[in-house]
GROMACS .gro file of C-alpha atoms in nm:
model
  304
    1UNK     CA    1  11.374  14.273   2.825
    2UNK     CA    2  11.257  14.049   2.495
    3UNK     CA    3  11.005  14.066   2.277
    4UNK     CA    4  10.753  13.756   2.347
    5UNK     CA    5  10.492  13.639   2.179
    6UNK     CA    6  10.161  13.582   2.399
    7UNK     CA    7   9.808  13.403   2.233
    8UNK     CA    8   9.468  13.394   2.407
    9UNK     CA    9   9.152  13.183   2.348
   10UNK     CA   10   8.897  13.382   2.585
   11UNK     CA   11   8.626  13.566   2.636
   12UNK     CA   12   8.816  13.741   2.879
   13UNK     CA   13   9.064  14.037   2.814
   14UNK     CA   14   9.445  13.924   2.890
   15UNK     CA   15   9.611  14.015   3.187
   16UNK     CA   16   9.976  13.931   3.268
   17UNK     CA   17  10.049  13.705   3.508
   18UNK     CA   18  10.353  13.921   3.602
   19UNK     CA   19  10.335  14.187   3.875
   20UNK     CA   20  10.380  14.572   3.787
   21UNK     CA   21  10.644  14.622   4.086
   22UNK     CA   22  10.922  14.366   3.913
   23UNK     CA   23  10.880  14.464   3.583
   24UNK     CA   24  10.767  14.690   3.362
   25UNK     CA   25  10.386  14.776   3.242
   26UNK     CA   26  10.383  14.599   2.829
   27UNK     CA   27  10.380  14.849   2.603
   28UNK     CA   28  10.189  14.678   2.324
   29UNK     CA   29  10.334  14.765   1.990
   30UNK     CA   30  10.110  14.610   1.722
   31UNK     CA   31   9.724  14.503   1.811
   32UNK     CA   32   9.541  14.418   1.527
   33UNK     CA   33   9.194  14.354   1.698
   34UNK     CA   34   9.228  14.673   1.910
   35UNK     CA   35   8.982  14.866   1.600
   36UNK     CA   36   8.742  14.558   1.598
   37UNK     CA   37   8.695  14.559   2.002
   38UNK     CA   38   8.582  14.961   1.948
   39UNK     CA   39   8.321  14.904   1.649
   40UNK     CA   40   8.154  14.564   1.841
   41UNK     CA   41   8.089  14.757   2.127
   42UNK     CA   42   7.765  14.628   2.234
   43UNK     CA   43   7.735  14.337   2.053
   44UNK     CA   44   7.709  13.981   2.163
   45UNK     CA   45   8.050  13.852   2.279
   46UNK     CA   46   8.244  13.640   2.141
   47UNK     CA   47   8.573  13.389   2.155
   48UNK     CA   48   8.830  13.576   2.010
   49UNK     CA   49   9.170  13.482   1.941
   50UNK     CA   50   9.431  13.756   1.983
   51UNK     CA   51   9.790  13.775   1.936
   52UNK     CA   52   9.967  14.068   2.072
   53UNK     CA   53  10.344  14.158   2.042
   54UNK     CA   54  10.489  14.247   2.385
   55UNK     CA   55  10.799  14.385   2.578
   56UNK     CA   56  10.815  14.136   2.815
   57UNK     CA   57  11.050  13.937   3.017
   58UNK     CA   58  11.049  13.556   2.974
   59UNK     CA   59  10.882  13.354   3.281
   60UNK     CA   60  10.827  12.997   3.298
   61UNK     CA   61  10.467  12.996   3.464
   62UNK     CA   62  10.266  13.157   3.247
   63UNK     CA   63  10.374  12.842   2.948
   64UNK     CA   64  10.306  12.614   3.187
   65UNK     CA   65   9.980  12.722   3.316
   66UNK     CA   66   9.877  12.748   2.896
   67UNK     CA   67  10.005  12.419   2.864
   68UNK     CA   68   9.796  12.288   3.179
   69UNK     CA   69   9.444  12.426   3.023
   70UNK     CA   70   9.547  12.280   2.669
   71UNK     CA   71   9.589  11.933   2.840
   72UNK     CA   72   9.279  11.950   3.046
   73UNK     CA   73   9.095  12.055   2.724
   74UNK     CA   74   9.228  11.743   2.536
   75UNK     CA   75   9.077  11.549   2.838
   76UNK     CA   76   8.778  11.677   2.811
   77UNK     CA   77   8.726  11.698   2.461
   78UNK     CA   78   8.894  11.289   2.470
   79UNK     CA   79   8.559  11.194   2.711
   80UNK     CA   80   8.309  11.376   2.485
   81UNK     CA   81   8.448  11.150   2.202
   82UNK     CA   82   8.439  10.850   2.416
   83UNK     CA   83   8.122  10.899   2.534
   84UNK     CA   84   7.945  10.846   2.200
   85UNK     CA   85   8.167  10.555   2.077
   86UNK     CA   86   8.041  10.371   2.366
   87UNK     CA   87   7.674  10.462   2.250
   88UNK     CA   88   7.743  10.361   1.904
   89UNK     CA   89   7.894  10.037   1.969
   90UNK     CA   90   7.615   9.929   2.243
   91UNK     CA   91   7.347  10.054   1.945
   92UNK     CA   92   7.543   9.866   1.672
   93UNK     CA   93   7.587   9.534   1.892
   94UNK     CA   94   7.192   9.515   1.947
   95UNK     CA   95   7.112   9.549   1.569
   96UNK     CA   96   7.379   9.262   1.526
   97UNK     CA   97   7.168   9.075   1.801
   98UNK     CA   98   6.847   9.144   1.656
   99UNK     CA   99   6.954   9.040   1.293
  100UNK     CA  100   7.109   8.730   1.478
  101UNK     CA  101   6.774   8.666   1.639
  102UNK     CA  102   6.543   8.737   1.323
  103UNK     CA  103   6.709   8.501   1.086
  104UNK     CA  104   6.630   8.210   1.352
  105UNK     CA  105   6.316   8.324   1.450
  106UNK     CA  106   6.214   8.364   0.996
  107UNK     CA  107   6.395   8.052   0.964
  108UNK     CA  108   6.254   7.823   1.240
  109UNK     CA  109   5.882   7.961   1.141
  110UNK     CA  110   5.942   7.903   0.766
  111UNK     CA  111   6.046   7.574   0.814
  112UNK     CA  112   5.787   7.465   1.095
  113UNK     CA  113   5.498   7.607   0.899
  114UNK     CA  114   5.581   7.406   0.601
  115UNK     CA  115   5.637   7.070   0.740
  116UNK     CA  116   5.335   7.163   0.921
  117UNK     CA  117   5.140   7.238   0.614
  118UNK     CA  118   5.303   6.940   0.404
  119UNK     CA  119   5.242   6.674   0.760
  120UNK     CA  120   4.864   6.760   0.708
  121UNK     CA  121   4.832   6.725   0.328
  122UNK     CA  122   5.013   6.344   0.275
  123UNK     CA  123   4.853   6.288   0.604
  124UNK     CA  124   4.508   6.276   0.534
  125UNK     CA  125   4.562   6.226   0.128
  126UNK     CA  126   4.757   5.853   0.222
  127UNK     CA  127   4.439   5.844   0.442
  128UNK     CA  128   4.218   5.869   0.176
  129UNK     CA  129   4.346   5.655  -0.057
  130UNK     CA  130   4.092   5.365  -0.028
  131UNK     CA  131   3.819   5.617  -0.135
  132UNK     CA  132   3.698   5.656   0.238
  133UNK     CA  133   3.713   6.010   0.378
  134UNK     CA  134   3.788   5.981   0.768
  135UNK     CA  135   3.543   6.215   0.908
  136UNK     CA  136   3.555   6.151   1.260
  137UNK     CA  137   3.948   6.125   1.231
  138UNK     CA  138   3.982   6.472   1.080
  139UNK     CA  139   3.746   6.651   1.318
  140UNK     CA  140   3.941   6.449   1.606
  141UNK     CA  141   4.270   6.578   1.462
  142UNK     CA  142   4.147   6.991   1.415
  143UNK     CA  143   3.934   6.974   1.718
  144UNK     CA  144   4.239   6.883   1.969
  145UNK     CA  145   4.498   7.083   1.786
  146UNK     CA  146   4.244   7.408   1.871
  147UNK     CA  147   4.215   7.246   2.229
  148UNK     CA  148   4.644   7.214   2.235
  149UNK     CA  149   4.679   7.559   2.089
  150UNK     CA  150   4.447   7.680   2.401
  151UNK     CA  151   4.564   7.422   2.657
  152UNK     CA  152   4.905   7.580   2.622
  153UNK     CA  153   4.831   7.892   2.788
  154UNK     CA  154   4.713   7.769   3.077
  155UNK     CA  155   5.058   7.490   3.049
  156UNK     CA  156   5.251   7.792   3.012
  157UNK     CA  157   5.087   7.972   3.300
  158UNK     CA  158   5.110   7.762   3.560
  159UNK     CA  159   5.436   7.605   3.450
  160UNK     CA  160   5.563   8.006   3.496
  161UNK     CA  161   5.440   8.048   3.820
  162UNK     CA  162   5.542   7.678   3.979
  163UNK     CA  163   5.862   7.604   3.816
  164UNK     CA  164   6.020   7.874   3.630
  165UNK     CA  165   5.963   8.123   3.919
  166UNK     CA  166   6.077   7.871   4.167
  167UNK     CA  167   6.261   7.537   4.160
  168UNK     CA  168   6.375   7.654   3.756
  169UNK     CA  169   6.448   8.001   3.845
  170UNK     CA  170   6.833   8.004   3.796
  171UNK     CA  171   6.764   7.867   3.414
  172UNK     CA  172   6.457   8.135   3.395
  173UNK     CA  173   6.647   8.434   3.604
  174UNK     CA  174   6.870   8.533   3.215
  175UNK     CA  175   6.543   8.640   3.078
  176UNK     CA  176   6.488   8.875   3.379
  177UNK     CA  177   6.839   9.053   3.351
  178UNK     CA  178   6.969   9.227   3.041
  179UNK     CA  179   7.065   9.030   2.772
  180UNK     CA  180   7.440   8.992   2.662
  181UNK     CA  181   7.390   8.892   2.320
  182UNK     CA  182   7.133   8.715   2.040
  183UNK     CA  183   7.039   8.440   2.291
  184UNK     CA  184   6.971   8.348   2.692
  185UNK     CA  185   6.923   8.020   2.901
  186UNK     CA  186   6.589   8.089   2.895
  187UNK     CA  187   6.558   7.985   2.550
  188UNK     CA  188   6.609   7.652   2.642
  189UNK     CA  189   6.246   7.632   2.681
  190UNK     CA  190   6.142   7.683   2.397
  191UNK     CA  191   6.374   7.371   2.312
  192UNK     CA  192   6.201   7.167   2.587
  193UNK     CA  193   5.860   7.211   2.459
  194UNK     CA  194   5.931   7.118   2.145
  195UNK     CA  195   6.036   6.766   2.200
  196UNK     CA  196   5.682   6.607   2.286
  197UNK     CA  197   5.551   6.858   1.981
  198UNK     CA  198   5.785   6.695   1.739
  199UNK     CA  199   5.695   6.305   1.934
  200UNK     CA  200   5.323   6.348   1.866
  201UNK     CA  201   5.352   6.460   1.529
  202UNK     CA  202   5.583   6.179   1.427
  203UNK     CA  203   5.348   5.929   1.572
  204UNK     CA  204   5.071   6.101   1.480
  205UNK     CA  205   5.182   6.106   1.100
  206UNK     CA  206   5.345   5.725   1.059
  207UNK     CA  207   5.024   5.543   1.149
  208UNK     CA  208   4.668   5.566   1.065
  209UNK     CA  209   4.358   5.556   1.317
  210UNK     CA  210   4.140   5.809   1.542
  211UNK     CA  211   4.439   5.790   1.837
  212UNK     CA  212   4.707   5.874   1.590
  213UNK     CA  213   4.474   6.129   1.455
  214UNK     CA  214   4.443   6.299   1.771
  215UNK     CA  215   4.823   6.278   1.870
  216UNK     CA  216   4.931   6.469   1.564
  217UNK     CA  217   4.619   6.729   1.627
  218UNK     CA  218   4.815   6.787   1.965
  219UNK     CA  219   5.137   6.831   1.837
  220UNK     CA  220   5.001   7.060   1.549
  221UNK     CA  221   4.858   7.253   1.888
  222UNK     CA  222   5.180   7.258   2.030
  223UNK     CA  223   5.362   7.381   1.719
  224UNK     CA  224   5.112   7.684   1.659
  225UNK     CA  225   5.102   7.768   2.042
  226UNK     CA  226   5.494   7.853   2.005
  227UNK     CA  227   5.496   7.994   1.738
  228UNK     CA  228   5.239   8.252   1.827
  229UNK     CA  229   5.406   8.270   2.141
  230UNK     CA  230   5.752   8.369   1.985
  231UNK     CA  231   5.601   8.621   1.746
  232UNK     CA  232   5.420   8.820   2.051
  233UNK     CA  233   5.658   8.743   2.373
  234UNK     CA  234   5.979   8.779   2.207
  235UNK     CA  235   5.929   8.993   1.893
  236UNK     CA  236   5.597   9.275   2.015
  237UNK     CA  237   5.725   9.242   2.431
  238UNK     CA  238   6.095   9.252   2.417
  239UNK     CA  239   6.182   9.357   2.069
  240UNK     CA  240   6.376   9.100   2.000
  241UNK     CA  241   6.306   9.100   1.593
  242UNK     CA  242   6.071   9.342   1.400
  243UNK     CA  243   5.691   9.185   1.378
  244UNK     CA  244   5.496   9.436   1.156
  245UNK     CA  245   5.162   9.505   1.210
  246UNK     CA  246   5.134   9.244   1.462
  247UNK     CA  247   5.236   9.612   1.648
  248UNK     CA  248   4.926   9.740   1.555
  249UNK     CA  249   4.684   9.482   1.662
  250UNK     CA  250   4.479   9.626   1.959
  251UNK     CA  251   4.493   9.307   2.199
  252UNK     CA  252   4.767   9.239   2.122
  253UNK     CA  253   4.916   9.550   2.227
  254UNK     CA  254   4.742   9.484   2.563
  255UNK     CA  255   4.900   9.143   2.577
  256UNK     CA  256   5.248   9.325   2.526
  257UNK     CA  257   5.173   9.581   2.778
  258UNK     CA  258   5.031   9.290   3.065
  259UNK     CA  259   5.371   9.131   3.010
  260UNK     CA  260   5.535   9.397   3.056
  261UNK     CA  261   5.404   9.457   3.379
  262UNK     CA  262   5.485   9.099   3.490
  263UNK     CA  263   5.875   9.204   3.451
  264UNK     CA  264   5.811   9.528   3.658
  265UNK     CA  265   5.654   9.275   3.957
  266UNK     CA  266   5.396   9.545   4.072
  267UNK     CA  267   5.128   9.285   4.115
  268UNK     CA  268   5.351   8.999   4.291
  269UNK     CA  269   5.467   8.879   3.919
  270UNK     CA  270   5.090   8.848   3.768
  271UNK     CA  271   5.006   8.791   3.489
  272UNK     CA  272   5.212   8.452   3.457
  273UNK     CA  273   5.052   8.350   3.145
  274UNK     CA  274   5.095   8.570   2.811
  275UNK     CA  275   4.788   8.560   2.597
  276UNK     CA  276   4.543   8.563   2.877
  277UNK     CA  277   4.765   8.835   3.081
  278UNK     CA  278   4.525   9.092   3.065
  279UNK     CA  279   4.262   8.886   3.213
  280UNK     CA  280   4.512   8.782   3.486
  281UNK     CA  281   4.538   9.190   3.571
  282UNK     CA  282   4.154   9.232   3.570
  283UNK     CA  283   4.171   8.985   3.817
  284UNK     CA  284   4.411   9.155   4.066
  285UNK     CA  285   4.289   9.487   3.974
  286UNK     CA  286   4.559   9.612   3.736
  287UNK     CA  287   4.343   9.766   3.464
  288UNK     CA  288   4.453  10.129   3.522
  289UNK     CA  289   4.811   9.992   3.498
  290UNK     CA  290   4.742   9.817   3.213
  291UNK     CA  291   4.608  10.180   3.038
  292UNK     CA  292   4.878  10.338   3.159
  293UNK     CA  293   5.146  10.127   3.028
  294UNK     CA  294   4.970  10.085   2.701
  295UNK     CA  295   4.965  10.474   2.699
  296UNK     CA  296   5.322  10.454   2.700
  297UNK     CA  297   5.418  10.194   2.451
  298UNK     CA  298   5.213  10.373   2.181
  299UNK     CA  299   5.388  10.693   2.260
  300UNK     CA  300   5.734  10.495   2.264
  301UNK     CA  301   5.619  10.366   1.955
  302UNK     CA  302   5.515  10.683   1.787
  303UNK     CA  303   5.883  10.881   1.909
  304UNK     CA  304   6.072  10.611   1.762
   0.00000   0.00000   0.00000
């Protein structure tokens, strides 16, 4: 016989895991809980931890079964740790995207909008240095950058439906999937449009007349089109930066909302265009879808 020294973390009285036959029944000799267990009677149970001084001999399974739980309780408690890290770096890698993304997105529109602005000024002031005010040349150049800005949409439409959902699909297939990181092929787009927006304005700015005129009208269309277009596609639809109260605007929270339901492919991938989506829906008759997923974006909104 020795005197052992046994510890339990249970709800559960402690039993021996020795059998009365081979030795004898403990005889505990000091229990310092023993008064507490009589005056909770009827209370809400609790984890206790007791230590009890035993007669006892010394066996080798009852350590290692302790030793077994302790281990398994690191494991567990090692996953519920783990579990969270993951979350938090996932969480803390898309605010690094979206910071990534805003400062291009703030600094492309800061410095489109004010070559725009200072194109249009020297423009029509070198134009108007002889005294003569080109009427017909600035209506020609406002007029078709309105008629660019529109004309766009219906570009953008059916170049969606006939090349980026088709022969262009493995270029447009990264804005489909999640995105690993600030940017995706996809973006390349953007890029491509841009190059006969910046060619017309160029042209449109170096020489004087009603043609040039109307050049750099449809490059100014161009420029204002994609803008727009990367305020409420990539900023309201898929979050990619923080827009405001563009949010808050009731079309275009329907514009989000038809987009969205483009990426679900409920209605065969309609609406293909982005400002007229919801038109596109009425269409096919997706209205009630439309509701319904506007429904849901303001109460996203509002829980966030």
């Amino acid at each position: 016989m020795a005197a052992g020294l046994s510890a339990a973390i249970t709800p559960k009285a402690f039993r021996s895991f020795l059998s009365s036959h081979h030795t004898p029944k403990p005889t505990p000799v000091f229990d310092p809980l023993l008064q507490l267990r009589k005056s909770s009677y009827g209370a809400r149970r609790r984890t206790n931890f007791a230590v009890c001084f035993v007669l006892e001999e010394q066996k080798q399974s009852a350590p290692q079964i302790l030793n077994l739980v302790e281990e398994g309780s690191e494991d567990v408690r090692e996953n519920q740790i783990l579990i969270p890290a993951r979350v938090a770096e996932k969480l803390a890698r898309k605010r690094s995207e979206r910071f990534t993304y805003l400062v291009a997105a703030v600094m492309s529109s800061f410095g489109i909008t004010s070559m725009a602005v200072m194109a249009v000024y020297y423009r029509f002031s070198w134009q108007m240095e002889g005294g003569e005010v080109p009427l017909s040349e600035m209506f020609g150049t406002f007029a078709l950058s309105v008629g660019a800005a529109v004309g766009m949409e219906f570009w953008a439409r059916w170049a969606h439906r006939a090349l980026w959902h088709d022969s262009l699909w493995h270029m447009h297939e990264s804005h489909h999937r999640p995105r690993e990181g600030p940017f995706e092929l996809n973006d390349v787009f953007a890029i491509i449009n841009a190059v006969p927006a910046i060619a017309l304005l160029s042209y449109g700015f170096f020489n004087k007349g009603l043609v040039p005129g109307l050049c750099f009208g449809a490059g100014l269309g161009i420029t204002v089109f994609g803008m727009a277009y990367m305020f409420v596609h990539d900023g309201l639809v898929h979050k990619r930066f923080p827009v405001g109260p563009i949010a808050n605007v009731p079309y275009f929270r329907k514009v989000a909302a038809a987009h969205q339901l483009h990426h679900s492919e409920k209605f065969d991938g309609v609406p293909y265009g982005l400002f007229l989506g919801p038109k596109e829906l009425e269409e096919v008759g997706g209205l009630e879808e439309l509701e319904k997923e506007i429904n849901r974006r303001i109460k996203s909104s509002k829980s966030s």
